[in-house]
Amino acid sequence: MIPGPIEFESEVMQCMAVPTPSHVSPDFIDTFANSLKLMKEVWQCPSGQAFIVAGTGTLAMDMAAANLIETGDKALVISTGYFGLRFAEILKRYGAEVDILEAPVGDIVSLELIDQQLKSKSYKLLTFTHVDTSTAVLNDAKSIGALGKKYKVLTVLDGVCSVAGEEIKQEDWGLDIVLTASQKAVGVPPGLALLVASPNAIQAFEQRTSPVGNYYGDWTNWLPIMKAYENRQASYFGTPAVNLVIALEKSLQLIVKEGLDNRFDRHKRAGKAMRAAIKALGLELLSKNEQVSANTLSAPLYPSQMDASSFLKGVNQEGVILAGGLLPKLKNNYFRIGHMGSVNKSDLLATVGAIESALKNNGYSDELGLGTVQILKHF
Ligand SMILES: *Cc1c(COP(=O)(O)O)cnc(C)c1O
């Protein structure tokens, strides 16, 4: 139950074991084409250009920056934690002049502040993290997309912890790039950088006057490959992660089969139930209120005086794996529970049960069942 790599569906895992076909075999070309098409469906961006490239979520961030930024461009980073600051570093590497609006820990930057900042300076691009995996804080992607449109700024959504878990309507919400990695809510083992670019973003890329300063991530190399696969033709730039792409097609099919609205609703119920359970156990959450809380993971604070490592070890002994804190300055004050992808009621009950046992064994509480009843009530 960590926030990625998540637990994968067995049908997806089976794809990892099929004999690896050639990347230019007719069946694989179909699989690649279908995956690109399914991504646009899941991202809800029918006019977008999908990219599937071997790498991690950080490569998807790197590609967005490398292809859209030229030296001296102004970029605004709206940061809700660890991954916002990472994006600032990446943008600077390509020569951007970066301003950062940083939210207080556990909160978001208000829309008023973002509006003011965009009004005060002419930015080429803004980035924000939909769910910051370090804080379990959820940004209002629809409203930030609308602000980007209002000020004609390219909007880049880091959706690594949200795509296929939290609702995203890339095209309706005016988001120019929505990127993710395979191992989180998309539900495929680690190794794929996934990104959908709007026509606006592709146009901005085409209007560059300087070459992209990253050879592997350069869309000049990848765009013809994606288009070739879409047209069911063989093409090569770098060997695709063949089995991962086969697994991706399968997982996207399962996502579409569940129905996007059903899937988002299931994540909402999981998030609500987990937060209710944590509060019922007397623990506090890092995210400030329900409105800014992510549904794909939760970040509870340890009770004061609790030994973090013996608590996590205790949970582990009950058969559940949780993640420690990620924000450097609060690392030892909180832990993280992922609840995305295939997560079901049994997973949630087992997790909360394990937390209850570990709390009891660490002398924090005597009573069992206070949290699990909340899962039964809310999920
Ligand atoms: C995990 C994550 C990343 C980084 O993805 P990697 O696959 O680890 O490179 C970036 N942003 C967010 C929000 C994440 O959750």
mmCIF file of C-alpha atoms and ligand atoms in Angstrom:
data_model
loop_
_atom_site.group_PDB
_atom_site.id
_atom_site.type_symbol
_atom_site.label_atom_id
_atom_site.label_comp_id
_atom_site.label_asym_id
_atom_site.label_seq_id
_atom_site.Cartn_x
_atom_site.Cartn_y
_atom_site.Cartn_z
ATOM 1 C CA MET A 1 0.000 0.000 0.000
ATOM 2 C CA ILE A 2 2.766 2.435 -0.914
ATOM 3 C CA PRO A 3 2.171 5.285 -3.377
ATOM 4 C CA GLY A 4 3.884 3.458 -6.238
ATOM 5 C CA PRO A 5 4.816 0.987 -7.434
ATOM 6 C CA ILE A 6 1.289 -0.095 -6.576
ATOM 7 C CA GLU A 7 -0.220 -3.579 -6.534
ATOM 8 C CA PHE A 8 -0.884 -4.623 -10.144
ATOM 9 C CA GLU A 9 -3.800 -6.601 -11.612
ATOM 10 C CA SER A 10 -2.814 -10.189 -12.413
ATOM 11 C CA GLU A 11 -3.953 -9.766 -16.031
ATOM 12 C CA VAL A 12 -1.464 -6.899 -16.329
ATOM 13 C CA MET A 13 1.328 -8.915 -14.704
ATOM 14 C CA GLN A 14 0.753 -11.769 -17.150
ATOM 15 C CA CYS A 15 1.631 -9.411 -20.015
ATOM 16 C CA MET A 16 5.109 -9.035 -18.519
ATOM 17 C CA ALA A 17 5.689 -12.754 -19.052
ATOM 18 C CA VAL A 18 4.708 -13.119 -22.716
ATOM 19 C CA PRO A 19 7.629 -13.857 -25.048
ATOM 20 C CA THR A 20 8.865 -10.443 -26.139
ATOM 21 C CA PRO A 21 7.819 -9.735 -29.728
ATOM 22 C CA SER A 22 9.768 -7.541 -32.122
ATOM 23 C CA HIS A 23 8.934 -3.860 -31.702
ATOM 24 C CA VAL A 24 8.034 -3.792 -35.406
ATOM 25 C CA SER A 25 5.879 -6.926 -35.512
ATOM 26 C CA PRO A 26 2.299 -6.278 -36.738
ATOM 27 C CA ASP A 27 0.748 -7.372 -33.415
ATOM 28 C CA PHE A 28 2.965 -5.070 -31.392
ATOM 29 C CA ILE A 29 2.330 -2.162 -33.743
ATOM 30 C CA ASP A 30 -1.398 -2.678 -33.060
ATOM 31 C CA THR A 31 -0.752 -2.811 -29.316
ATOM 32 C CA PHE A 32 1.236 0.432 -29.418
ATOM 33 C CA ALA A 33 -1.413 2.163 -31.563
ATOM 34 C CA ASN A 34 -4.204 0.987 -29.254
ATOM 35 C CA SER A 35 -2.306 2.174 -26.182
ATOM 36 C CA LEU A 36 -1.831 5.659 -27.656
ATOM 37 C CA LYS A 37 -5.537 5.800 -28.489
ATOM 38 C CA LEU A 38 -6.588 4.533 -25.052
ATOM 39 C CA MET A 39 -4.363 7.111 -23.353
ATOM 40 C CA LYS A 40 -6.234 9.930 -25.074
ATOM 41 C CA GLU A 41 -9.469 8.362 -23.849
ATOM 42 C CA VAL A 42 -8.283 8.028 -20.235
ATOM 43 C CA TRP A 43 -6.704 11.511 -20.267
ATOM 44 C CA GLN A 44 -9.953 12.795 -21.891
ATOM 45 C CA CYS A 45 -8.003 14.625 -24.572
ATOM 46 C CA PRO A 46 -9.277 13.534 -27.996
ATOM 47 C CA SER A 47 -7.246 16.152 -29.904
ATOM 48 C CA GLY A 48 -4.020 15.481 -27.980
ATOM 49 C CA GLN A 49 -0.763 13.788 -28.991
ATOM 50 C CA ALA A 50 0.142 10.863 -26.753
ATOM 51 C CA PHE A 51 3.739 9.813 -26.065
ATOM 52 C CA ILE A 52 4.907 6.488 -24.632
ATOM 53 C CA VAL A 53 8.635 6.484 -23.885
ATOM 54 C CA ALA A 54 10.729 4.097 -21.797
ATOM 55 C CA GLY A 55 11.695 5.871 -18.589
ATOM 56 C CA THR A 56 10.128 7.064 -15.343
ATOM 57 C CA GLY A 57 7.782 9.877 -14.384
ATOM 58 C CA THR A 58 10.766 12.152 -13.982
ATOM 59 C CA LEU A 59 11.566 11.618 -17.671
ATOM 60 C CA ALA A 60 8.021 12.729 -18.533
ATOM 61 C CA MET A 61 8.643 15.925 -16.515
ATOM 62 C CA ASP A 62 12.028 16.302 -18.221
ATOM 63 C CA MET A 63 10.484 15.910 -21.687
ATOM 64 C CA ALA A 64 7.837 18.554 -20.988
ATOM 65 C CA ALA A 65 10.499 21.033 -19.873
ATOM 66 C CA ALA A 66 13.085 20.163 -22.534
ATOM 67 C CA ASN A 67 10.649 20.481 -25.425
ATOM 68 C CA LEU A 68 8.754 23.583 -24.321
ATOM 69 C CA ILE A 69 11.443 25.706 -22.659
ATOM 70 C CA GLU A 70 14.084 27.803 -24.408
ATOM 71 C CA THR A 71 16.779 29.733 -22.574
ATOM 72 C CA GLY A 72 15.317 32.811 -20.912
ATOM 73 C CA ASP A 73 11.680 31.671 -20.963
ATOM 74 C CA LYS A 74 9.748 32.542 -17.846
ATOM 75 C CA ALA A 75 8.101 29.700 -15.964
ATOM 76 C CA LEU A 76 5.937 29.595 -12.853
ATOM 77 C CA VAL A 77 5.995 26.574 -10.553
ATOM 78 C CA ILE A 78 3.074 26.143 -8.188
ATOM 79 C CA SER A 79 4.544 23.867 -5.560
ATOM 80 C CA THR A 80 2.743 21.753 -2.995
ATOM 81 C CA GLY A 81 5.818 19.760 -1.963
ATOM 82 C CA TYR A 82 8.735 17.642 -3.098
ATOM 83 C CA PHE A 83 7.709 17.145 -6.729
ATOM 84 C CA GLY A 84 6.912 20.802 -7.339
ATOM 85 C CA LEU A 85 10.438 21.717 -6.339
ATOM 86 C CA ARG A 86 11.822 18.957 -8.562
ATOM 87 C CA PHE A 87 10.002 20.519 -11.525
ATOM 88 C CA ALA A 88 11.600 23.880 -10.732
ATOM 89 C CA GLU A 89 15.054 22.254 -10.858
ATOM 90 C CA ILE A 90 14.305 20.589 -14.195
ATOM 91 C CA LEU A 91 13.017 23.826 -15.761
ATOM 92 C CA LYS A 92 16.113 25.720 -14.620
ATOM 93 C CA ARG A 93 18.319 23.067 -16.220
ATOM 94 C CA TYR A 94 16.883 24.086 -19.620
ATOM 95 C CA GLY A 95 17.469 27.766 -18.998
ATOM 96 C CA ALA A 96 14.073 28.856 -17.702
ATOM 97 C CA GLU A 97 13.745 31.792 -15.339
ATOM 98 C CA VAL A 98 11.663 30.155 -12.645
ATOM 99 C CA ASP A 99 9.411 31.709 -10.028
ATOM 100 C CA ILE A 100 7.988 29.439 -7.358
ATOM 101 C CA LEU A 101 4.733 29.895 -5.491
ATOM 102 C CA GLU A 102 5.095 27.539 -2.576
ATOM 103 C CA ALA A 103 2.109 26.378 -0.537
ATOM 104 C CA PRO A 104 2.331 25.974 3.237
ATOM 105 C CA VAL A 105 2.829 22.278 4.070
ATOM 106 C CA GLY A 106 -0.484 20.452 3.739
ATOM 107 C CA ASP A 107 -2.218 23.233 1.861
ATOM 108 C CA ILE A 108 -2.504 24.546 -1.705
ATOM 109 C CA VAL A 109 -1.633 27.948 -3.166
ATOM 110 C CA SER A 110 -4.878 29.927 -3.437
ATOM 111 C CA LEU A 111 -6.313 30.657 -6.877
ATOM 112 C CA GLU A 112 -6.248 34.364 -6.021
ATOM 113 C CA LEU A 113 -2.494 34.255 -5.495
ATOM 114 C CA ILE A 114 -1.931 32.343 -8.728
ATOM 115 C CA ASP A 115 -4.123 34.815 -10.616
ATOM 116 C CA GLN A 116 -2.184 37.757 -9.155
ATOM 117 C CA GLN A 117 1.158 36.215 -10.064
ATOM 118 C CA LEU A 118 0.087 35.478 -13.650
ATOM 119 C CA LYS A 119 -1.208 39.026 -13.983
ATOM 120 C CA SER A 120 2.040 40.530 -12.699
ATOM 121 C CA LYS A 121 4.386 38.884 -15.222
ATOM 122 C CA SER A 122 4.213 37.286 -18.647
ATOM 123 C CA TYR A 123 4.987 33.564 -18.294
ATOM 124 C CA LYS A 124 5.415 31.062 -21.095
ATOM 125 C CA LEU A 125 4.579 28.048 -18.963
ATOM 126 C CA LEU A 126 3.300 27.028 -15.548
ATOM 127 C CA THR A 127 3.576 23.694 -13.809
ATOM 128 C CA PHE A 128 1.670 22.251 -10.900
ATOM 129 C CA THR A 129 1.342 18.899 -9.213
ATOM 130 C CA HIS A 130 -2.149 17.423 -9.219
ATOM 131 C CA VAL A 131 -1.484 15.196 -6.213
ATOM 132 C CA ASP A 132 1.806 15.893 -4.503
ATOM 133 C CA THR A 133 2.869 12.445 -3.333
ATOM 134 C CA SER A 134 4.965 13.971 -0.562
ATOM 135 C CA THR A 135 2.023 15.722 1.116
ATOM 136 C CA ALA A 136 -1.163 13.982 -0.159
ATOM 137 C CA VAL A 137 -2.457 17.404 -1.171
ATOM 138 C CA LEU A 138 -4.806 17.736 -4.162
ATOM 139 C CA ASN A 139 -4.766 20.809 -6.398
ATOM 140 C CA ASP A 140 -7.829 22.146 -8.218
ATOM 141 C CA ALA A 141 -6.650 21.235 -11.728
ATOM 142 C CA LYS A 142 -9.768 22.529 -13.463
ATOM 143 C CA SER A 143 -9.450 26.046 -12.007
ATOM 144 C CA ILE A 144 -5.681 26.267 -12.585
ATOM 145 C CA GLY A 145 -6.237 25.131 -16.178
ATOM 146 C CA ALA A 146 -8.773 27.952 -16.579
ATOM 147 C CA LEU A 147 -6.268 30.493 -15.212
ATOM 148 C CA GLY A 148 -3.664 29.215 -17.675
ATOM 149 C CA LYS A 149 -6.134 29.815 -20.508
ATOM 150 C CA LYS A 150 -7.052 33.254 -19.200
ATOM 151 C CA TYR A 151 -3.416 34.382 -19.290
ATOM 152 C CA LYS A 152 -2.421 32.271 -22.329
ATOM 153 C CA VAL A 153 0.210 30.338 -20.390
ATOM 154 C CA LEU A 154 1.055 26.729 -21.263
ATOM 155 C CA THR A 155 -0.131 24.588 -18.355
ATOM 156 C CA VAL A 156 1.753 21.450 -17.393
ATOM 157 C CA LEU A 157 0.103 19.066 -14.951
ATOM 158 C CA ASP A 158 2.310 16.582 -13.104
ATOM 159 C CA GLY A 159 -0.286 13.854 -12.809
ATOM 160 C CA VAL A 160 2.091 11.079 -11.769
ATOM 161 C CA CYS A 161 0.015 10.366 -8.668
ATOM 162 C CA SER A 162 -3.379 11.208 -10.172
ATOM 163 C CA VAL A 163 -3.904 10.117 -13.795
ATOM 164 C CA ALA A 164 -6.487 7.277 -13.757
ATOM 165 C CA GLY A 165 -7.170 7.936 -10.055
ATOM 166 C CA GLU A 166 -8.359 11.535 -9.751
ATOM 167 C CA GLU A 167 -10.732 13.082 -12.278
ATOM 168 C CA ILE A 168 -8.899 14.817 -15.145
ATOM 169 C CA LYS A 169 -10.514 16.217 -18.283
ATOM 170 C CA GLN A 170 -7.406 17.442 -20.055
ATOM 171 C CA GLU A 171 -9.117 18.975 -23.075
ATOM 172 C CA ASP A 172 -12.132 20.521 -21.305
ATOM 173 C CA TRP A 173 -9.936 21.922 -18.564
ATOM 174 C CA GLY A 174 -7.454 23.460 -21.022
ATOM 175 C CA LEU A 175 -4.384 21.581 -19.761
ATOM 176 C CA ASP A 176 -1.541 21.536 -22.302
ATOM 177 C CA ILE A 177 0.490 18.677 -20.882
ATOM 178 C CA VAL A 178 -0.721 15.939 -18.565
ATOM 179 C CA LEU A 179 2.048 13.509 -17.693
ATOM 180 C CA THR A 180 2.428 10.409 -15.567
ATOM 181 C CA ALA A 181 4.449 7.245 -14.960
ATOM 182 C CA SER A 182 3.247 3.682 -15.399
ATOM 183 C CA GLN A 183 3.668 2.482 -11.793
ATOM 184 C CA LYS A 184 1.091 4.629 -10.065
ATOM 185 C CA ALA A 185 -2.679 4.839 -10.685
ATOM 186 C CA VAL A 186 -2.262 3.699 -14.309
ATOM 187 C CA GLY A 187 -1.348 0.313 -12.842
ATOM 188 C CA VAL A 188 1.645 -0.971 -14.865
ATOM 189 C CA PRO A 189 5.096 -1.912 -13.495
ATOM 190 C CA PRO A 190 7.664 0.919 -13.428
ATOM 191 C CA GLY A 191 9.421 1.892 -16.642
ATOM 192 C CA LEU A 192 7.131 4.007 -18.826
ATOM 193 C CA ALA A 193 6.948 7.796 -19.082
ATOM 194 C CA LEU A 194 3.468 8.707 -20.349
ATOM 195 C CA LEU A 195 2.408 12.106 -21.581
ATOM 196 C CA VAL A 196 -0.369 13.714 -23.637
ATOM 197 C CA ALA A 197 0.317 17.094 -25.263
ATOM 198 C CA SER A 198 -2.383 19.487 -26.520
ATOM 199 C CA PRO A 199 -2.228 20.893 -30.081
ATOM 200 C CA ASN A 200 -1.213 24.150 -28.406
ATOM 201 C CA ALA A 201 1.794 22.492 -26.746
ATOM 202 C CA ILE A 202 2.853 20.814 -30.001
ATOM 203 C CA GLN A 203 2.605 24.178 -31.740
ATOM 204 C CA ALA A 204 4.773 25.816 -29.077
ATOM 205 C CA PHE A 205 7.326 23.025 -29.591
ATOM 206 C CA GLU A 206 7.261 23.509 -33.368
ATOM 207 C CA GLN A 207 7.825 27.246 -33.014
ATOM 208 C CA ARG A 208 11.084 26.839 -31.077
ATOM 209 C CA THR A 209 14.053 28.652 -32.506
ATOM 210 C CA SER A 210 16.729 26.608 -30.693
ATOM 211 C CA PRO A 211 17.245 22.836 -30.700
ATOM 212 C CA VAL A 212 15.993 20.786 -27.739
ATOM 213 C CA GLY A 213 18.837 20.406 -25.246
ATOM 214 C CA ASN A 214 18.092 16.754 -24.496
ATOM 215 C CA TYR A 215 18.723 14.131 -27.164
ATOM 216 C CA TYR A 216 16.723 11.195 -25.768
ATOM 217 C CA GLY A 217 13.671 13.270 -24.813
ATOM 218 C CA ASP A 218 13.558 15.415 -27.972
ATOM 219 C CA TRP A 219 10.102 15.288 -29.601
ATOM 220 C CA THR A 220 11.826 15.831 -32.949
ATOM 221 C CA ASN A 221 12.915 12.217 -32.491
ATOM 222 C CA TRP A 222 9.750 10.850 -30.866
ATOM 223 C CA LEU A 223 6.899 12.609 -32.683
ATOM 224 C CA PRO A 224 7.438 10.741 -35.997
ATOM 225 C CA ILE A 225 7.581 7.460 -34.060
ATOM 226 C CA MET A 226 4.271 8.080 -32.266
ATOM 227 C CA LYS A 227 2.645 9.145 -35.536
ATOM 228 C CA ALA A 228 3.985 6.082 -37.336
ATOM 229 C CA TYR A 229 2.562 3.726 -34.696
ATOM 230 C CA GLU A 230 -0.752 5.615 -34.866
ATOM 231 C CA ASN A 231 -0.780 4.956 -38.597
ATOM 232 C CA ARG A 232 0.078 1.297 -37.914
ATOM 233 C CA GLN A 233 3.515 1.557 -39.507
ATOM 234 C CA ALA A 234 6.842 0.277 -38.286
ATOM 235 C CA SER A 235 9.299 2.869 -37.072
ATOM 236 C CA TYR A 236 12.337 3.128 -34.821
ATOM 237 C CA PHE A 237 14.167 5.678 -32.734
ATOM 238 C CA GLY A 238 14.842 3.904 -29.413
ATOM 239 C CA THR A 239 13.619 0.391 -28.653
ATOM 240 C CA PRO A 240 10.271 0.572 -26.844
ATOM 241 C CA ALA A 241 9.844 -1.264 -23.525
ATOM 242 C CA VAL A 242 7.862 -3.894 -25.398
ATOM 243 C CA ASN A 243 6.396 -5.951 -22.532
ATOM 244 C CA LEU A 244 5.536 -2.824 -20.565
ATOM 245 C CA VAL A 245 3.617 -1.455 -23.540
ATOM 246 C CA ILE A 246 1.701 -4.732 -23.819
ATOM 247 C CA ALA A 247 0.904 -4.419 -20.101
ATOM 248 C CA LEU A 248 -0.090 -0.786 -20.606
ATOM 249 C CA GLU A 249 -2.628 -1.689 -23.274
ATOM 250 C CA LYS A 250 -4.126 -4.268 -20.917
ATOM 251 C CA SER A 251 -4.300 -1.912 -17.951
ATOM 252 C CA LEU A 252 -5.829 0.920 -19.996
ATOM 253 C CA GLN A 253 -8.422 -1.542 -21.314
ATOM 254 C CA LEU A 254 -9.299 -2.528 -17.734
ATOM 255 C CA ILE A 255 -9.539 1.165 -16.749
ATOM 256 C CA VAL A 256 -11.903 1.943 -19.626
ATOM 257 C CA LYS A 257 -13.906 -1.189 -18.874
ATOM 258 C CA GLU A 258 -14.425 -0.117 -15.267
ATOM 259 C CA GLY A 259 -15.540 3.275 -16.581
ATOM 260 C CA LEU A 260 -13.690 6.484 -15.782
ATOM 261 C CA ASP A 261 -16.472 7.882 -13.604
ATOM 262 C CA ASN A 262 -16.754 4.630 -11.638
ATOM 263 C CA ARG A 263 -13.007 4.587 -11.181
ATOM 264 C CA PHE A 264 -12.777 8.168 -9.963
ATOM 265 C CA ASP A 265 -15.722 7.516 -7.638
ATOM 266 C CA ARG A 266 -14.031 4.402 -6.223
ATOM 267 C CA HIS A 267 -10.904 6.415 -5.489
ATOM 268 C CA LYS A 268 -12.988 9.151 -3.856
ATOM 269 C CA ARG A 269 -14.650 6.615 -1.604
ATOM 270 C CA ALA A 270 -11.296 5.020 -0.764
ATOM 271 C CA GLY A 271 -9.783 8.401 0.111
ATOM 272 C CA LYS A 272 -12.749 9.464 2.207
ATOM 273 C CA ALA A 273 -12.905 6.124 4.026
ATOM 274 C CA MET A 274 -9.159 6.109 4.743
ATOM 275 C CA ARG A 275 -9.193 9.658 6.100
ATOM 276 C CA ALA A 276 -12.206 8.884 8.276
ATOM 277 C CA ALA A 277 -10.454 5.780 9.609
ATOM 278 C CA ILE A 278 -7.245 7.656 10.388
ATOM 279 C CA LYS A 279 -9.117 10.404 12.212
ATOM 280 C CA ALA A 280 -11.147 7.841 14.157
ATOM 281 C CA LEU A 281 -7.852 6.379 15.373
ATOM 282 C CA GLY A 282 -6.952 9.787 16.744
ATOM 283 C CA LEU A 283 -4.246 10.537 14.162
ATOM 284 C CA GLU A 284 -3.967 13.779 12.233
ATOM 285 C CA LEU A 285 -3.445 14.182 8.499
ATOM 286 C CA LEU A 286 -0.848 16.344 6.795
ATOM 287 C CA SER A 287 -3.442 17.636 4.305
ATOM 288 C CA LYS A 288 -5.282 20.526 5.904
ATOM 289 C CA ASN A 289 -8.894 19.727 5.090
ATOM 290 C CA GLU A 290 -11.102 17.408 3.025
ATOM 291 C CA GLN A 291 -11.163 19.794 0.070
ATOM 292 C CA VAL A 292 -7.401 19.703 -0.480
ATOM 293 C CA SER A 293 -6.978 16.006 0.330
ATOM 294 C CA ALA A 294 -5.912 13.563 -2.370
ATOM 295 C CA ASN A 295 -7.891 10.402 -2.983
ATOM 296 C CA THR A 296 -4.955 8.357 -4.247
ATOM 297 C CA LEU A 297 -2.933 8.444 -1.014
ATOM 298 C CA SER A 298 -3.102 9.682 2.577
ATOM 299 C CA ALA A 299 -0.356 11.118 4.777
ATOM 300 C CA PRO A 300 -1.066 10.663 8.515
ATOM 301 C CA LEU A 301 1.171 12.099 11.216
ATOM 302 C CA TYR A 302 2.635 9.668 13.734
ATOM 303 C CA PRO A 303 1.257 10.101 17.227
ATOM 304 C CA SER A 304 3.741 12.106 19.277
ATOM 305 C CA GLN A 305 6.426 10.003 20.909
ATOM 306 C CA MET A 306 5.774 7.076 18.587
ATOM 307 C CA ASP A 307 8.926 5.424 17.259
ATOM 308 C CA ALA A 308 8.450 5.654 13.490
ATOM 309 C CA SER A 309 10.523 2.650 12.510
ATOM 310 C CA SER A 310 9.029 0.252 15.045
ATOM 311 C CA PHE A 311 5.539 1.389 14.029
ATOM 312 C CA LEU A 312 6.166 0.802 10.295
ATOM 313 C CA LYS A 313 7.827 -2.524 11.117
ATOM 314 C CA GLY A 314 4.771 -3.494 13.157
ATOM 315 C CA VAL A 315 2.470 -2.705 10.245
ATOM 316 C CA ASN A 316 4.770 -4.717 8.006
ATOM 317 C CA GLN A 317 4.551 -7.725 10.326
ATOM 318 C CA GLU A 318 0.784 -7.649 9.785
ATOM 319 C CA GLY A 319 1.439 -8.099 6.067
ATOM 320 C CA VAL A 320 1.032 -4.503 4.902
ATOM 321 C CA ILE A 321 3.764 -2.249 3.515
ATOM 322 C CA LEU A 322 3.451 1.505 4.028
ATOM 323 C CA ALA A 323 5.807 4.323 3.025
ATOM 324 C CA GLY A 324 7.646 6.741 5.288
ATOM 325 C CA GLY A 325 7.580 10.532 4.946
ATOM 326 C CA LEU A 326 9.141 12.202 1.900
ATOM 327 C CA LEU A 327 9.338 15.923 2.718
ATOM 328 C CA PRO A 328 12.917 16.295 3.992
ATOM 329 C CA LYS A 329 12.073 18.510 6.960
ATOM 330 C CA LEU A 330 9.113 16.404 8.149
ATOM 331 C CA LYS A 331 10.386 12.993 7.065
ATOM 332 C CA ASN A 332 10.153 11.480 10.541
ATOM 333 C CA ASN A 333 6.824 13.043 11.454
ATOM 334 C CA TYR A 334 4.482 11.276 9.061
ATOM 335 C CA PHE A 335 3.924 8.220 6.906
ATOM 336 C CA ARG A 336 2.105 7.561 3.644
ATOM 337 C CA ILE A 337 -0.586 5.097 2.582
ATOM 338 C CA GLY A 338 -1.193 4.623 -1.132
ATOM 339 C CA HIS A 339 -4.742 3.686 -2.127
ATOM 340 C CA MET A 340 -4.817 3.837 -5.885
ATOM 341 C CA GLY A 341 -5.268 1.520 -8.830
ATOM 342 C CA SER A 342 -6.941 -1.783 -8.078
ATOM 343 C CA VAL A 343 -7.520 -0.911 -4.396
ATOM 344 C CA ASN A 344 -10.615 -2.582 -2.895
ATOM 345 C CA LYS A 345 -12.409 -2.917 0.428
ATOM 346 C CA SER A 346 -10.268 -5.857 1.584
ATOM 347 C CA ASP A 347 -7.091 -3.867 0.964
ATOM 348 C CA LEU A 348 -8.412 -0.943 2.975
ATOM 349 C CA LEU A 349 -9.620 -3.142 5.846
ATOM 350 C CA ALA A 350 -6.337 -5.051 5.992
ATOM 351 C CA THR A 351 -4.379 -1.795 5.988
ATOM 352 C CA VAL A 352 -6.359 -0.086 8.714
ATOM 353 C CA GLY A 353 -6.389 -3.319 10.724
ATOM 354 C CA ALA A 354 -2.593 -3.508 10.501
ATOM 355 C CA ILE A 355 -2.271 0.134 11.570
ATOM 356 C CA GLU A 356 -4.559 -0.504 14.549
ATOM 357 C CA SER A 357 -2.526 -3.529 15.648
ATOM 358 C CA ALA A 358 0.752 -1.655 15.308
ATOM 359 C CA LEU A 359 -0.612 1.283 17.302
ATOM 360 C CA LYS A 360 -1.778 -1.115 20.014
ATOM 361 C CA ASN A 361 1.536 -2.983 20.096
ATOM 362 C CA ASN A 362 3.377 0.312 20.404
ATOM 363 C CA GLY A 363 1.339 1.237 23.446
ATOM 364 C CA TYR A 364 -0.650 3.984 21.755
ATOM 365 C CA SER A 365 -4.156 2.558 22.146
ATOM 366 C CA ASP A 366 -6.004 -0.405 23.611
ATOM 367 C CA GLU A 367 -9.063 -0.483 21.496
ATOM 368 C CA LEU A 368 -9.275 -2.260 18.128
ATOM 369 C CA GLY A 369 -11.824 -1.690 15.368
ATOM 370 C CA LEU A 370 -12.295 2.079 15.606
ATOM 371 C CA GLY A 371 -10.751 2.633 12.176
ATOM 372 C CA THR A 372 -11.961 -0.454 10.357
ATOM 373 C CA VAL A 373 -15.584 0.428 11.114
ATOM 374 C CA GLN A 374 -15.065 3.685 9.197
ATOM 375 C CA ILE A 375 -13.933 1.737 6.128
ATOM 376 C CA LEU A 376 -17.070 -0.371 6.334
ATOM 377 C CA LYS A 377 -19.182 2.763 6.666
ATOM 378 C CA HIS A 378 -17.617 4.845 3.902
ATOM 379 C CA PHE A 379 -16.333 2.500 1.214
HETATM 380 C C1 LIG B 1 6.294 9.465 -8.311
HETATM 381 C C2 LIG B 1 6.134 10.859 -8.743
HETATM 382 C C3 LIG B 1 7.043 11.481 -9.609
HETATM 383 C C4 LIG B 1 8.304 10.824 -10.087
HETATM 384 O O1 LIG B 1 8.054 9.684 -10.811
HETATM 385 P P1 LIG B 1 9.242 8.600 -11.012
HETATM 386 O O2 LIG B 1 8.585 7.536 -11.823
HETATM 387 O O3 LIG B 1 9.619 8.148 -9.645
HETATM 388 O O4 LIG B 1 10.338 9.289 -11.707
HETATM 389 C C5 LIG B 1 6.785 12.775 -10.008
HETATM 390 N N1 LIG B 1 5.703 13.426 -9.584
HETATM 391 C C6 LIG B 1 4.813 12.875 -8.742
HETATM 392 C C7 LIG B 1 3.627 13.656 -8.316
HETATM 393 C C8 LIG B 1 5.007 11.566 -8.297
HETATM 394 O O5 LIG B 1 4.121 11.016 -7.468
#
